[in-house]
Amino acid sequence: MFEVVFFGTSASAPSIHRGLPALAVLAGEHRFLVDCGEGTQRQILRSGIGFKKLNKVLLTHGHLDHILGLGGLISTFVRWEENIDQIEIWGGRTVLDRVQALLYEVVFRNEKLPIPLHLIDVKPGRLFHTKDFTVSAFPVQHRGPDNFGYVFQEKTHRPFLVEKAEALGVPAGPERSLLVRGESVTLNDGRTITPDMVLGEEIAGSKLVCVGDIVRLEPIKEYVREAHALVIEATFLDVEADTARAFGHITAKQAAELALECGVKTLLLTHISRRYRERDVIAEARAIFPETYVARDLDHFIIRRDKPVEKKVAEAEEEE
């Protein structure tokens, strides 16, 4: 299971209701911040999830609306957050060069940081893994080099078939745990029980794909395919498709067509321009792909492999 919390959902500049791009992916005990627009740290506090363990930052690209919040956020981390002992910022080489200039030539100039700050050069492929999930990067075309999207993929699992285990006389306890881990066991009567005898067919884990700004969709289809949730920009409406292409962006219609073609379960649109009404963006996308949301700041979504995406209502909506 993954959770996505949106901190900022506006395009290029903030609006009254939307901050600049940033979101968190929660995966068990692990937390990832994807992009960090201006004002992100305050939005994290408003969301209620807090700063704890939010020390892995994945950058989609180096434009200022996606990285300028790093200065304030990292400053808060190194001065106030005792539960953060290191910070990792992942991005393409040219993106990290810009981040380094921001942090070391402006924010922390002539200062020695009390905790390690690691700038990690992203290459396509797996970046991070646990026993439950992996995080991988794939190249994206926007404006300039070193743009990336990220895939959060739960590992496949085989369900333990209790009826079969009982029929074979496998006692409850450590023997069953070993079988679940893929190890054979020998029973007291000398019989050997293999995992294949008590495990069902493989079930794919949940898959979440996060894409920042993008202009060409064909190259990313292999990474998006069969995602349980796809987070992607919808900076323009189709009436301005030529303008979108000229500025390295896509339309809500194009995002919906991508989701439909690739068998995505739920589409989460973000990077919404101030020039459009939200209802027009959602109408354009849902005409093609009904399972679409336009994310709002502080929206919280839960992605499971075996259930529809669940949206928690943001505090701002409850107050209305």
mmCIF file with all atom_site columns, N, CA, C and O in Angstrom, residues 18-35:
data_model
loop_
_atom_site.group_PDB
_atom_site.id
_atom_site.type_symbol
_atom_site.label_atom_id
_atom_site.label_alt_id
_atom_site.label_comp_id
_atom_site.label_asym_id
_atom_site.label_entity_id
_atom_site.label_seq_id
_atom_site.pdbx_PDB_ins_code
_atom_site.Cartn_x
_atom_site.Cartn_y
_atom_site.Cartn_z
_atom_site.occupancy
_atom_site.B_iso_or_equiv
_atom_site.pdbx_formal_charge
_atom_site.auth_seq_id
_atom_site.auth_comp_id
_atom_site.auth_asym_id
_atom_site.auth_atom_id
_atom_site.pdbx_PDB_model_num
ATOM 1  N N  . ARG A 1 18 ? -3.808 27.107 -4.418 1.00 0.00 ? 18 ARG A N  1
ATOM 2  C CA . ARG A 1 18 ? -2.822 26.077 -4.738 1.00 0.00 ? 18 ARG A CA 1
ATOM 3  C C  . ARG A 1 18 ? -1.394 26.588 -4.544 1.00 0.00 ? 18 ARG A C  1
ATOM 4  O O  . ARG A 1 18 ? -1.048 27.672 -5.001 1.00 0.00 ? 18 ARG A O  1
ATOM 5  N N  . GLY A 1 19 ? -0.586 25.764 -3.855 1.00 0.00 ? 19 GLY A N  1
ATOM 6  C CA . GLY A 1 19 ? 0.825  26.073 -3.714 1.00 0.00 ? 19 GLY A CA 1
ATOM 7  C C  . GLY A 1 19 ? 1.639  25.446 -4.822 1.00 0.00 ? 19 GLY A C  1
ATOM 8  O O  . GLY A 1 19 ? 1.105  24.806 -5.734 1.00 0.00 ? 19 GLY A O  1
ATOM 9  N N  . LEU A 1 20 ? 2.949  25.608 -4.740 1.00 0.00 ? 20 LEU A N  1
ATOM 10 C CA . LEU A 1 20 ? 3.834  25.102 -5.789 1.00 0.00 ? 20 LEU A CA 1
ATOM 11 C C  . LEU A 1 20 ? 4.127  23.616 -5.591 1.00 0.00 ? 20 LEU A C  1
ATOM 12 O O  . LEU A 1 20 ? 3.989  23.079 -4.505 1.00 0.00 ? 20 LEU A O  1
ATOM 13 N N  . PRO A 1 21 ? 4.543  22.933 -6.665 1.00 0.00 ? 21 PRO A N  1
ATOM 14 C CA . PRO A 1 21 ? 4.534  21.466 -6.693 1.00 0.00 ? 21 PRO A CA 1
ATOM 15 C C  . PRO A 1 21 ? 5.346  20.792 -5.595 1.00 0.00 ? 21 PRO A C  1
ATOM 16 O O  . PRO A 1 21 ? 6.524  21.085 -5.382 1.00 0.00 ? 21 PRO A O  1
ATOM 17 N N  . ALA A 1 22 ? 4.709  19.848 -4.942 1.00 0.00 ? 22 ALA A N  1
ATOM 18 C CA . ALA A 1 22 ? 5.355  18.964 -3.971 1.00 0.00 ? 22 ALA A CA 1
ATOM 19 C C  . ALA A 1 22 ? 4.328  17.934 -3.529 1.00 0.00 ? 22 ALA A C  1
ATOM 20 O O  . ALA A 1 22 ? 3.137  18.229 -3.434 1.00 0.00 ? 22 ALA A O  1
ATOM 21 N N  . LEU A 1 23 ? 4.797  16.736 -3.258 1.00 0.00 ? 23 LEU A N  1
ATOM 22 C CA . LEU A 1 23 ? 3.928  15.706 -2.694 1.00 0.00 ? 23 LEU A CA 1
ATOM 23 C C  . LEU A 1 23 ? 4.784  14.734 -1.909 1.00 0.00 ? 23 LEU A C  1
ATOM 24 O O  . LEU A 1 23 ? 5.995  14.650 -2.102 1.00 0.00 ? 23 LEU A O  1
ATOM 25 N N  . ALA A 1 24 ? 4.144  14.010 -1.018 1.00 0.00 ? 24 ALA A N  1
ATOM 26 C CA . ALA A 1 24 ? 4.830  12.960 -0.260 1.00 0.00 ? 24 ALA A CA 1
ATOM 27 C C  . ALA A 1 24 ? 4.252  11.615 -0.646 1.00 0.00 ? 24 ALA A C  1
ATOM 28 O O  . ALA A 1 24 ? 3.047  11.476 -0.858 1.00 0.00 ? 24 ALA A O  1
ATOM 29 N N  . VAL A 1 25 ? 5.125  10.620 -0.725 1.00 0.00 ? 25 VAL A N  1
ATOM 30 C CA . VAL A 1 25 ? 4.705  9.230  -0.878 1.00 0.00 ? 25 VAL A CA 1
ATOM 31 C C  . VAL A 1 25 ? 5.062  8.511  0.419  1.00 0.00 ? 25 VAL A C  1
ATOM 32 O O  . VAL A 1 25 ? 6.226  8.507  0.835  1.00 0.00 ? 25 VAL A O  1
ATOM 33 N N  . LEU A 1 26 ? 4.058  7.935  1.052  1.00 0.00 ? 26 LEU A N  1
ATOM 34 C CA . LEU A 1 26 ? 4.247  7.198  2.293  1.00 0.00 ? 26 LEU A CA 1
ATOM 35 C C  . LEU A 1 26 ? 4.189  5.709  1.968  1.00 0.00 ? 26 LEU A C  1
ATOM 36 O O  . LEU A 1 26 ? 3.217  5.241  1.370  1.00 0.00 ? 26 LEU A O  1
ATOM 37 N N  . ALA A 1 27 ? 5.215  4.982  2.384  1.00 0.00 ? 27 ALA A N  1
ATOM 38 C CA . ALA A 1 27 ? 5.306  3.552  2.095  1.00 0.00 ? 27 ALA A CA 1
ATOM 39 C C  . ALA A 1 27 ? 5.778  2.845  3.353  1.00 0.00 ? 27 ALA A C  1
ATOM 40 O O  . ALA A 1 27 ? 6.978  2.721  3.588  1.00 0.00 ? 27 ALA A O  1
ATOM 41 N N  . GLY A 1 28 ? 4.818  2.412  4.170  1.00 0.00 ? 28 GLY A N  1
ATOM 42 C CA . GLY A 1 28 ? 5.185  1.798  5.433  1.00 0.00 ? 28 GLY A CA 1
ATOM 43 C C  . GLY A 1 28 ? 5.935  2.786  6.297  1.00 0.00 ? 28 GLY A C  1
ATOM 44 O O  . GLY A 1 28 ? 5.485  3.917  6.507  1.00 0.00 ? 28 GLY A O  1
ATOM 45 N N  . GLU A 1 29 ? 7.115  2.394  6.776  1.00 0.00 ? 29 GLU A N  1
ATOM 46 C CA . GLU A 1 29 ? 7.908  3.284  7.631  1.00 0.00 ? 29 GLU A CA 1
ATOM 47 C C  . GLU A 1 29 ? 8.702  4.296  6.822  1.00 0.00 ? 29 GLU A C  1
ATOM 48 O O  . GLU A 1 29 ? 9.327  5.194  7.393  1.00 0.00 ? 29 GLU A O  1
ATOM 49 N N  . HIS A 1 30 ? 8.677  4.199  5.506  1.00 0.00 ? 30 HIS A N  1
ATOM 50 C CA . HIS A 1 30 ? 9.471  5.076  4.656  1.00 0.00 ? 30 HIS A CA 1
ATOM 51 C C  . HIS A 1 30 ? 8.620  6.210  4.091  1.00 0.00 ? 30 HIS A C  1
ATOM 52 O O  . HIS A 1 30 ? 7.439  6.024  3.790  1.00 0.00 ? 30 HIS A O  1
ATOM 53 N N  . ARG A 1 31 ? 9.265  7.375  3.928  1.00 0.00 ? 31 ARG A N  1
ATOM 54 C CA . ARG A 1 31 ? 8.582  8.547  3.372  1.00 0.00 ? 31 ARG A CA 1
ATOM 55 C C  . ARG A 1 31 ? 9.483  9.213  2.351  1.00 0.00 ? 31 ARG A C  1
ATOM 56 O O  . ARG A 1 31 ? 10.690 9.370  2.578  1.00 0.00 ? 31 ARG A O  1
ATOM 57 N N  . PHE A 1 32 ? 8.885  9.618  1.252  1.00 0.00 ? 32 PHE A N  1
ATOM 58 C CA . PHE A 1 32 ? 9.614  10.274 0.174  1.00 0.00 ? 32 PHE A CA 1
ATOM 59 C C  . PHE A 1 32 ? 8.920  11.584 -0.168 1.00 0.00 ? 32 PHE A C  1
ATOM 60 O O  . PHE A 1 32 ? 7.687  11.620 -0.301 1.00 0.00 ? 32 PHE A O  1
ATOM 61 N N  . LEU A 1 33 ? 9.698  12.638 -0.332 1.00 0.00 ? 33 LEU A N  1
ATOM 62 C CA . LEU A 1 33 ? 9.168  13.911 -0.818 1.00 0.00 ? 33 LEU A CA 1
ATOM 63 C C  . LEU A 1 33 ? 9.509  14.016 -2.296 1.00 0.00 ? 33 LEU A C  1
ATOM 64 O O  . LEU A 1 33 ? 10.678 13.908 -2.675 1.00 0.00 ? 33 LEU A O  1
ATOM 65 N N  . VAL A 1 34 ? 8.498  14.180 -3.137 1.00 0.00 ? 34 VAL A N  1
ATOM 66 C CA . VAL A 1 34 ? 8.715  14.317 -4.577 1.00 0.00 ? 34 VAL A CA 1
ATOM 67 C C  . VAL A 1 34 ? 8.533  15.788 -4.933 1.00 0.00 ? 34 VAL A C  1
ATOM 68 O O  . VAL A 1 34 ? 7.429  16.333 -4.842 1.00 0.00 ? 34 VAL A O  1
ATOM 69 N N  . ASP A 1 35 ? 9.630  16.455 -5.294 1.00 0.00 ? 35 ASP A N  1
ATOM 70 C CA . ASP A 1 35 ? 9.698  17.883 -5.570 1.00 0.00 ? 35 ASP A CA 1
ATOM 71 C C  . ASP A 1 35 ? 9.440  18.692 -4.307 1.00 0.00 ? 35 ASP A C  1
ATOM 72 O O  . ASP A 1 35 ? 8.920  18.186 -3.297 1.00 0.00 ? 35 ASP A O  1
#
